[in-house]
């Protein structure tokens, strides 16, 4: 389940969350990601986990058969809805990506951006098994997340006994939050996904990585 501190951090920062996408240094990565994600999800029935402000929802809606965009933070969902996307293609719902209900619906693809970094290392195996049980074999899983970049990313404040790493982030309310942000290497991603997925691909860009696979 998403922690209260993490939810509060994103709630407070919702209005300014998309500023990261306005960073000119990231434009080349974002252009490449938009092309790759559109190609991966074209024609799919997509469940989007942790949709945030709907930045990626808008892109996916242009190519997918349908998108159900979800987030646990109401402030994020409210912003996503202001994009006024085609309601015949896009629906929204409140959902904790780390605590999926028994009946979550039928989809051909699951997409999440900026979310895998918040799944504890000790919970990842159990969670991947849960995805397979809830969505079934051959469903496409696409994970987009940040790479650690020296001089750009916030420094790692601490590492716990399980290897999870934490950063101290200052929110728009002036408060400081300790947020778990894991930055796995390609080899670690492949090792973790191998028992649960096939056709695993990891595209590593400067600021982001994109993982895709088919659930076994």
CSV table of C-alpha atoms in Angstrom, one decimal, residues 38-184:
chain,number,residue,atom,x,y,z
A,38,UNK,CA,2.9,4.9,-28.7
A,39,UNK,CA,4.3,1.9,-30.7
A,40,UNK,CA,4.0,-0.5,-27.7
A,41,UNK,CA,0.5,0.4,-26.7
A,42,UNK,CA,-1.1,1.0,-30.1
A,43,UNK,CA,-4.5,-0.7,-30.2
A,44,UNK,CA,-4.4,-2.0,-26.6
A,45,UNK,CA,-6.9,-1.9,-23.9
A,46,UNK,CA,-4.7,-0.2,-21.2
A,47,UNK,CA,-4.8,0.0,-17.5
A,48,UNK,CA,-2.6,2.9,-16.4
A,49,UNK,CA,-1.4,2.8,-12.8
A,50,UNK,CA,-0.3,5.9,-11.0
A,51,UNK,CA,-1.3,8.1,-13.9
A,52,UNK,CA,-0.5,11.4,-12.1
A,53,UNK,CA,-1.5,14.5,-14.0
A,54,UNK,CA,-2.3,12.5,-17.1
A,55,UNK,CA,0.8,13.5,-19.1
A,56,UNK,CA,1.3,10.0,-20.5
A,57,UNK,CA,-2.5,9.3,-20.5
A,58,UNK,CA,-2.9,11.9,-23.2
A,59,UNK,CA,-0.3,10.3,-25.4
A,60,UNK,CA,-1.7,6.8,-24.9
A,61,UNK,CA,-5.2,7.9,-25.6
A,62,UNK,CA,-4.1,8.8,-29.2
A,63,UNK,CA,-3.1,5.3,-30.0
A,64,UNK,CA,-4.9,2.8,-27.6
A,65,UNK,CA,-8.3,1.3,-28.0
A,66,UNK,CA,-9.1,2.5,-24.5
A,67,UNK,CA,-7.3,3.7,-21.3
A,68,UNK,CA,-8.5,3.4,-17.7
A,69,UNK,CA,-6.2,5.9,-15.9
A,70,UNK,CA,-5.9,5.5,-12.2
A,71,UNK,CA,-4.2,7.1,-9.2
A,72,UNK,CA,-4.5,7.0,-5.5
A,73,UNK,CA,-4.0,10.7,-5.1
A,74,UNK,CA,-7.2,12.7,-5.7
A,75,UNK,CA,-5.3,15.9,-6.5
A,76,UNK,CA,-3.5,14.1,-9.3
A,77,UNK,CA,-6.7,12.7,-10.8
A,78,UNK,CA,-8.4,16.1,-10.7
A,79,UNK,CA,-5.6,17.5,-12.8
A,80,UNK,CA,-5.6,14.6,-15.2
A,81,UNK,CA,-9.3,15.1,-15.8
A,82,UNK,CA,-8.7,18.8,-16.8
A,83,UNK,CA,-7.0,17.5,-19.9
A,84,UNK,CA,-10.5,16.9,-21.3
A,85,UNK,CA,-9.6,13.7,-23.1
A,86,UNK,CA,-12.1,11.7,-25.2
A,87,UNK,CA,-14.4,10.1,-22.7
A,88,UNK,CA,-15.2,7.3,-25.2
A,89,UNK,CA,-11.5,6.2,-24.9
A,90,UNK,CA,-10.4,7.4,-21.5
A,91,UNK,CA,-11.9,6.8,-18.1
A,92,UNK,CA,-10.5,7.7,-14.7
A,93,UNK,CA,-10.7,6.0,-11.3
A,94,UNK,CA,-9.1,6.2,-7.9
A,95,UNK,CA,-6.9,3.1,-7.3
A,96,UNK,CA,-3.8,2.3,-5.2
A,97,UNK,CA,-1.4,0.7,-7.6
A,98,UNK,CA,0.2,-1.2,-4.7
A,99,UNK,CA,-3.0,-2.6,-3.4
A,100,UNK,CA,-5.1,-3.8,-6.4
A,101,UNK,CA,-8.6,-5.1,-5.8
A,102,UNK,CA,-9.6,-8.7,-6.6
A,103,UNK,CA,-11.7,-7.6,-9.6
A,104,UNK,CA,-9.6,-5.0,-11.4
A,105,UNK,CA,-11.0,-5.5,-14.9
A,106,UNK,CA,-9.7,-7.0,-18.2
A,107,UNK,CA,-6.9,-5.4,-20.1
A,108,UNK,CA,-4.4,-6.3,-22.7
A,109,UNK,CA,-1.7,-3.9,-21.3
A,110,UNK,CA,-0.7,-2.4,-18.0
A,111,UNK,CA,1.3,0.8,-18.1
A,112,UNK,CA,2.9,2.7,-15.2
A,113,UNK,CA,5.3,5.7,-15.2
A,114,UNK,CA,7.2,6.8,-12.1
A,115,UNK,CA,5.8,4.0,-10.0
A,116,UNK,CA,8.1,1.0,-10.0
A,117,UNK,CA,10.7,3.1,-8.1
A,118,UNK,CA,8.2,3.1,-5.1
A,119,UNK,CA,7.7,-0.6,-4.9
A,120,UNK,CA,9.9,-2.0,-2.1
A,121,UNK,CA,12.5,-4.4,-3.3
A,122,UNK,CA,11.2,-7.0,-0.8
A,123,UNK,CA,7.7,-6.7,-2.2
A,124,UNK,CA,8.5,-6.8,-5.9
A,125,UNK,CA,8.4,-10.6,-6.3
A,126,UNK,CA,5.0,-10.8,-4.6
A,127,UNK,CA,3.7,-7.9,-6.6
A,128,UNK,CA,4.7,-9.4,-10.0
A,129,UNK,CA,3.0,-12.7,-9.0
A,130,UNK,CA,-0.1,-10.6,-8.2
A,131,UNK,CA,-0.1,-8.9,-11.6
A,132,UNK,CA,0.1,-12.3,-13.3
A,133,UNK,CA,-2.8,-13.6,-11.2
A,134,UNK,CA,-5.0,-10.6,-11.8
A,135,UNK,CA,-4.3,-9.9,-15.5
A,136,UNK,CA,-3.4,-13.2,-16.9
A,137,UNK,CA,-0.8,-14.6,-19.3
A,138,UNK,CA,0.5,-12.6,-22.2
A,139,UNK,CA,-0.7,-9.2,-20.9
A,140,UNK,CA,1.9,-6.5,-21.9
A,141,UNK,CA,3.6,-4.8,-19.0
A,142,UNK,CA,5.2,-1.4,-19.6
A,143,UNK,CA,7.2,0.4,-16.9
A,144,UNK,CA,8.7,3.8,-17.4
A,145,UNK,CA,10.9,5.3,-14.6
A,146,UNK,CA,13.7,7.6,-13.9
A,147,UNK,CA,17.4,6.8,-14.1
A,148,UNK,CA,19.8,8.2,-11.5
A,149,UNK,CA,21.8,11.1,-13.0
A,150,UNK,CA,24.8,12.5,-11.1
A,151,UNK,CA,24.4,16.3,-10.7
A,152,UNK,CA,20.7,16.1,-11.7
A,153,UNK,CA,19.0,13.6,-9.3
A,154,UNK,CA,18.6,14.3,-5.6
A,155,UNK,CA,21.4,12.6,-3.6
A,156,UNK,CA,20.6,9.4,-1.9
A,157,UNK,CA,20.0,10.1,1.8
A,158,UNK,CA,20.0,6.6,3.0
A,159,UNK,CA,19.8,2.9,2.1
A,160,UNK,CA,17.8,0.5,4.2
A,161,UNK,CA,18.6,-3.1,5.1
A,162,UNK,CA,16.7,-4.4,2.0
A,163,UNK,CA,18.6,-2.1,-0.4
A,164,UNK,CA,15.8,0.4,-0.9
A,165,UNK,CA,17.2,3.9,-1.4
A,166,UNK,CA,15.6,7.2,-0.1
A,167,UNK,CA,15.8,10.8,-1.0
A,168,UNK,CA,14.8,13.9,1.0
A,169,UNK,CA,12.5,16.0,-1.2
A,170,UNK,CA,11.2,19.4,-0.4
A,171,UNK,CA,7.6,19.9,-1.4
A,172,UNK,CA,5.7,23.0,-2.5
A,173,UNK,CA,4.5,23.4,1.1
A,174,UNK,CA,8.1,23.8,2.3
A,175,UNK,CA,8.0,20.5,4.1
A,176,UNK,CA,10.7,17.9,3.6
A,177,UNK,CA,9.6,14.3,2.8
A,178,UNK,CA,11.7,11.2,2.9
A,179,UNK,CA,10.6,9.4,-0.3
A,180,UNK,CA,11.7,5.9,-1.4
A,181,UNK,CA,13.2,6.1,-4.9
A,182,UNK,CA,14.9,3.0,-6.2
A,183,UNK,CA,17.1,3.2,-9.3
A,184,UNK,CA,17.6,-0.4,-10.5
